[in-house]
């Protein structure tokens, strides 16, 4: 049983101003596996004051000093790899194999990427008589989700450290263990006092206080679009910068060619990863109407081969994160059935043999139309909707017919044709034929999927202000 009842503020583990606790549940067993303290606006104020004080000196450190700190953080992170993997599985149900292969390593990758970017990043640009300077924005507030907890913590913290910012982190209260261990990593790495601060808590108690605090210069939020709107509203009166990575309903266009079956199979497998709990999951598969029956056959076979069960065993899919998510997904599956979509495989209820835990059947619907609930709403579970199209232009039109624009996917044998389709999709990141794994590729969305970009050098710019110093270099007298 884990018990985390202190916050990390100004380089020390401190008691909350007022102790309130929250039980943490293992979604695979429905058992309480830990307890955390829940913070308040008073705790946020303490953390922000520490960050503001630290900013005066941390913002003036050299590139070399910040590189050294990042390298120490990476070394400590590597030491805690096993602890982090265990925590991810325990708190949000990720299969142990996924935790070890992706959930934990991606945090290391963000740190390593920030180190490489920082080595050559240009903070100054000479433009004749004017010097353009990039300076750290100040105190940053980070509000991170539960579905890829380390990814979203480190993809914010690493570039913020690299650019000379200080910060206050609120990890998800649903999956708080990794955030606590990450704070221990920062402490062990000797990050200067006040540069990194961490408070556990919920959105109304801590998230809102971070978003509205007048001494927080920038807030970076990852989560649902609904919650992102509330963050933006809370931030508006202080005119702080707001960066958001929100929801998605990503189209996956499979073109009519020899790679069709492979594209459908890949799309199903990608969609189901992490139990469908990824904001960029390819949840809407678009196939030629004349090949719908073939798509159904391939999708059914692929989904049938996906094992669901104990995340500490050999199962490919663990549970979804909690009862709230489980109930929401069940209602949306039922909506698909009620609205006339063809249920290919899966459906409501737990998979056979699983009587406890928030396990969801890998579910595929076909003959879906874009006005159906399951084609419009972000389900955040292992539920795929297959839609038909008559022409490539119509596929693009359907793909873009969503309030979201985080990601999109194209599958095709003809790379040039795939590129043409990708160019017309309104999304922040488009994957062609399973392309991925580029840690420097900007990540973020169009429309209601958010604003700003994370990952690589694009992330650095989110944490920097731009200053123009005119007359920095006086004009030379004519000879």
Short mmCIF file of N, CA and C in Angstrom, two decimals, residues 156-220:
data_model
loop_
_atom_site.label_atom_id
_atom_site.label_comp_id
_atom_site.label_asym_id
_atom_site.label_seq_id
_atom_site.Cartn_x
_atom_site.Cartn_y
_atom_site.Cartn_z
N UNK A 156 6.80 18.12 -20.84
CA UNK A 156 6.67 19.50 -20.39
C UNK A 156 7.86 19.92 -19.53
N UNK A 157 8.22 19.08 -18.58
CA UNK A 157 9.29 19.42 -17.63
C UNK A 157 10.64 19.57 -18.33
N UNK A 158 10.99 18.64 -19.23
CA UNK A 158 12.32 18.66 -19.84
C UNK A 158 12.60 19.95 -20.61
N UNK A 159 11.72 20.39 -21.53
CA UNK A 159 12.00 21.65 -22.23
C UNK A 159 11.91 22.87 -21.32
N UNK A 160 11.08 22.80 -20.28
CA UNK A 160 11.00 23.92 -19.35
C UNK A 160 12.32 24.08 -18.58
N UNK A 161 12.87 22.97 -18.12
CA UNK A 161 14.18 23.00 -17.47
C UNK A 161 15.23 23.53 -18.43
N UNK A 162 15.19 23.03 -19.66
CA UNK A 162 16.20 23.39 -20.66
C UNK A 162 16.20 24.87 -21.00
N UNK A 163 15.03 25.49 -20.96
CA UNK A 163 14.91 26.90 -21.35
C UNK A 163 15.05 27.86 -20.18
N UNK A 164 15.20 27.34 -18.96
CA UNK A 164 15.42 28.21 -17.81
C UNK A 164 14.18 28.61 -17.05
N UNK A 165 13.09 27.86 -17.24
CA UNK A 165 11.85 28.13 -16.51
C UNK A 165 11.83 27.38 -15.18
N UNK A 166 10.96 27.82 -14.30
CA UNK A 166 10.66 27.07 -13.07
C UNK A 166 9.21 26.62 -13.16
N UNK A 167 8.81 25.69 -12.28
CA UNK A 167 7.51 25.06 -12.54
C UNK A 167 6.85 24.49 -11.30
N UNK A 168 5.52 24.33 -11.43
CA UNK A 168 4.69 23.63 -10.45
C UNK A 168 3.90 22.58 -11.22
N UNK A 169 4.05 21.32 -10.84
CA UNK A 169 3.39 20.21 -11.52
C UNK A 169 2.23 19.67 -10.68
N UNK A 170 1.09 19.47 -11.35
CA UNK A 170 0.00 18.70 -10.75
C UNK A 170 -0.23 17.45 -11.60
N UNK A 171 0.24 16.29 -11.15
CA UNK A 171 -0.06 15.06 -11.89
C UNK A 171 -1.54 14.72 -11.71
N UNK A 172 -2.02 13.80 -12.54
CA UNK A 172 -3.39 13.34 -12.38
C UNK A 172 -3.57 12.64 -11.04
N UNK A 173 -4.65 12.98 -10.36
CA UNK A 173 -4.96 12.32 -9.09
C UNK A 173 -5.41 10.87 -9.31
N UNK A 174 -5.77 10.54 -10.55
CA UNK A 174 -6.17 9.17 -10.88
C UNK A 174 -4.94 8.26 -10.97
N UNK A 175 -3.84 8.82 -11.45
CA UNK A 175 -2.59 8.06 -11.61
C UNK A 175 -1.43 8.87 -11.04
N UNK A 176 -1.37 8.99 -9.72
CA UNK A 176 -0.42 9.91 -9.10
C UNK A 176 0.93 9.32 -8.74
N UNK A 177 1.07 8.00 -8.78
CA UNK A 177 2.29 7.37 -8.28
C UNK A 177 3.51 7.77 -9.11
N UNK A 178 3.36 7.78 -10.43
CA UNK A 178 4.49 8.12 -11.28
C UNK A 178 4.94 9.56 -11.05
N UNK A 179 3.99 10.45 -10.80
CA UNK A 179 4.35 11.84 -10.51
C UNK A 179 5.16 11.96 -9.24
N UNK A 180 4.79 11.18 -8.24
CA UNK A 180 5.51 11.20 -6.97
C UNK A 180 6.94 10.67 -7.15
N UNK A 181 7.07 9.57 -7.89
CA UNK A 181 8.40 9.02 -8.13
C UNK A 181 9.24 9.99 -8.96
N UNK A 182 8.59 10.66 -9.93
CA UNK A 182 9.33 11.63 -10.74
C UNK A 182 9.85 12.77 -9.87
N UNK A 183 9.08 13.21 -8.89
CA UNK A 183 9.57 14.25 -7.98
C UNK A 183 10.77 13.74 -7.19
N UNK A 184 10.73 12.47 -6.79
CA UNK A 184 11.88 11.88 -6.10
C UNK A 184 13.11 11.86 -7.01
N UNK A 185 12.90 11.61 -8.29
CA UNK A 185 13.99 11.63 -9.27
C UNK A 185 14.59 13.03 -9.36
N UNK A 186 13.74 14.04 -9.41
CA UNK A 186 14.22 15.43 -9.51
C UNK A 186 15.03 15.81 -8.27
N UNK A 187 14.57 15.35 -7.11
CA UNK A 187 15.29 15.64 -5.87
C UNK A 187 16.65 14.94 -5.86
N UNK A 188 16.65 13.66 -6.25
CA UNK A 188 17.91 12.90 -6.27
C UNK A 188 18.90 13.48 -7.27
N UNK A 189 18.38 14.09 -8.33
CA UNK A 189 19.25 14.68 -9.35
C UNK A 189 19.83 16.03 -8.94
N UNK A 190 19.39 16.52 -7.80
CA UNK A 190 19.93 17.79 -7.31
C UNK A 190 19.44 19.00 -8.09
N UNK A 191 18.21 18.93 -8.60
CA UNK A 191 17.63 20.11 -9.25
C UNK A 191 17.54 21.22 -8.20
N UNK A 192 18.03 22.43 -8.50
CA UNK A 192 18.04 23.50 -7.50
C UNK A 192 16.68 23.75 -6.86
N UNK A 193 16.70 24.13 -5.61
CA UNK A 193 15.48 24.35 -4.84
C UNK A 193 14.53 25.31 -5.56
N UNK A 194 13.28 24.93 -5.62
CA UNK A 194 12.25 25.81 -6.16
C UNK A 194 12.08 25.74 -7.67
N UNK A 195 13.04 25.13 -8.36
CA UNK A 195 12.92 25.05 -9.83
C UNK A 195 11.78 24.10 -10.21
N UNK A 196 11.70 22.98 -9.52
CA UNK A 196 10.63 22.01 -9.76
C UNK A 196 9.85 21.82 -8.47
N UNK A 197 8.53 21.95 -8.55
CA UNK A 197 7.65 21.74 -7.39
C UNK A 197 6.49 20.85 -7.83
N UNK A 198 6.01 20.00 -6.91
CA UNK A 198 4.96 19.07 -7.27
C UNK A 198 3.90 19.02 -6.16
N UNK A 199 2.64 19.21 -6.57
CA UNK A 199 1.51 19.13 -5.65
C UNK A 199 0.50 18.16 -6.21
N UNK A 200 0.12 17.16 -5.43
CA UNK A 200 -0.96 16.26 -5.84
C UNK A 200 -2.30 16.96 -5.60
N UNK A 201 -3.29 16.60 -6.41
CA UNK A 201 -4.59 17.20 -6.20
C UNK A 201 -5.50 17.01 -7.39
N UNK A 202 -6.72 17.54 -7.27
CA UNK A 202 -7.69 17.42 -8.35
C UNK A 202 -7.79 18.74 -9.11
N UNK A 203 -8.60 18.73 -10.16
CA UNK A 203 -8.73 19.91 -11.00
C UNK A 203 -9.33 21.10 -10.27
N UNK A 204 -10.48 20.94 -9.61
CA UNK A 204 -11.09 22.09 -8.93
C UNK A 204 -10.23 22.67 -7.80
N UNK A 205 -9.49 21.80 -7.08
CA UNK A 205 -8.72 22.28 -5.94
C UNK A 205 -7.34 22.80 -6.27
N UNK A 206 -6.64 22.14 -7.20
CA UNK A 206 -5.26 22.51 -7.52
C UNK A 206 -5.13 23.03 -8.95
N UNK A 207 -5.75 22.33 -9.89
CA UNK A 207 -5.65 22.75 -11.29
C UNK A 207 -6.17 24.16 -11.51
N UNK A 208 -7.32 24.48 -10.94
CA UNK A 208 -7.90 25.82 -11.10
C UNK A 208 -7.02 26.88 -10.44
N UNK A 209 -6.43 26.52 -9.29
CA UNK A 209 -5.57 27.48 -8.58
C UNK A 209 -4.29 27.76 -9.37
N UNK A 210 -3.74 26.75 -10.01
CA UNK A 210 -2.56 26.95 -10.87
C UNK A 210 -2.92 27.82 -12.06
N UNK A 211 -4.05 27.50 -12.71
CA UNK A 211 -4.45 28.20 -13.93
C UNK A 211 -4.73 29.68 -13.68
N UNK A 212 -5.26 30.00 -12.53
CA UNK A 212 -5.67 31.38 -12.24
C UNK A 212 -4.63 32.19 -11.48
N UNK A 213 -3.56 31.54 -11.02
CA UNK A 213 -2.61 32.23 -10.15
C UNK A 213 -1.91 33.37 -10.90
N UNK A 214 -1.91 34.57 -10.35
CA UNK A 214 -1.32 35.72 -11.04
C UNK A 214 0.18 35.63 -11.24
N UNK A 215 0.88 34.82 -10.44
CA UNK A 215 2.33 34.68 -10.58
C UNK A 215 2.75 33.48 -11.40
N UNK A 216 1.79 32.79 -12.01
CA UNK A 216 2.09 31.74 -13.00
C UNK A 216 2.03 32.39 -14.37
N UNK A 217 3.14 32.34 -15.09
CA UNK A 217 3.25 33.03 -16.38
C UNK A 217 2.71 32.22 -17.54
N UNK A 218 2.65 30.92 -17.38
CA UNK A 218 2.22 30.05 -18.46
C UNK A 218 1.67 28.77 -17.87
N UNK A 219 0.56 28.27 -18.43
CA UNK A 219 0.02 26.99 -17.99
C UNK A 219 -0.05 26.06 -19.19
N UNK A 220 0.45 24.84 -19.00
CA UNK A 220 0.42 23.82 -20.04
C UNK A 220 -0.45 22.68 -19.53
#
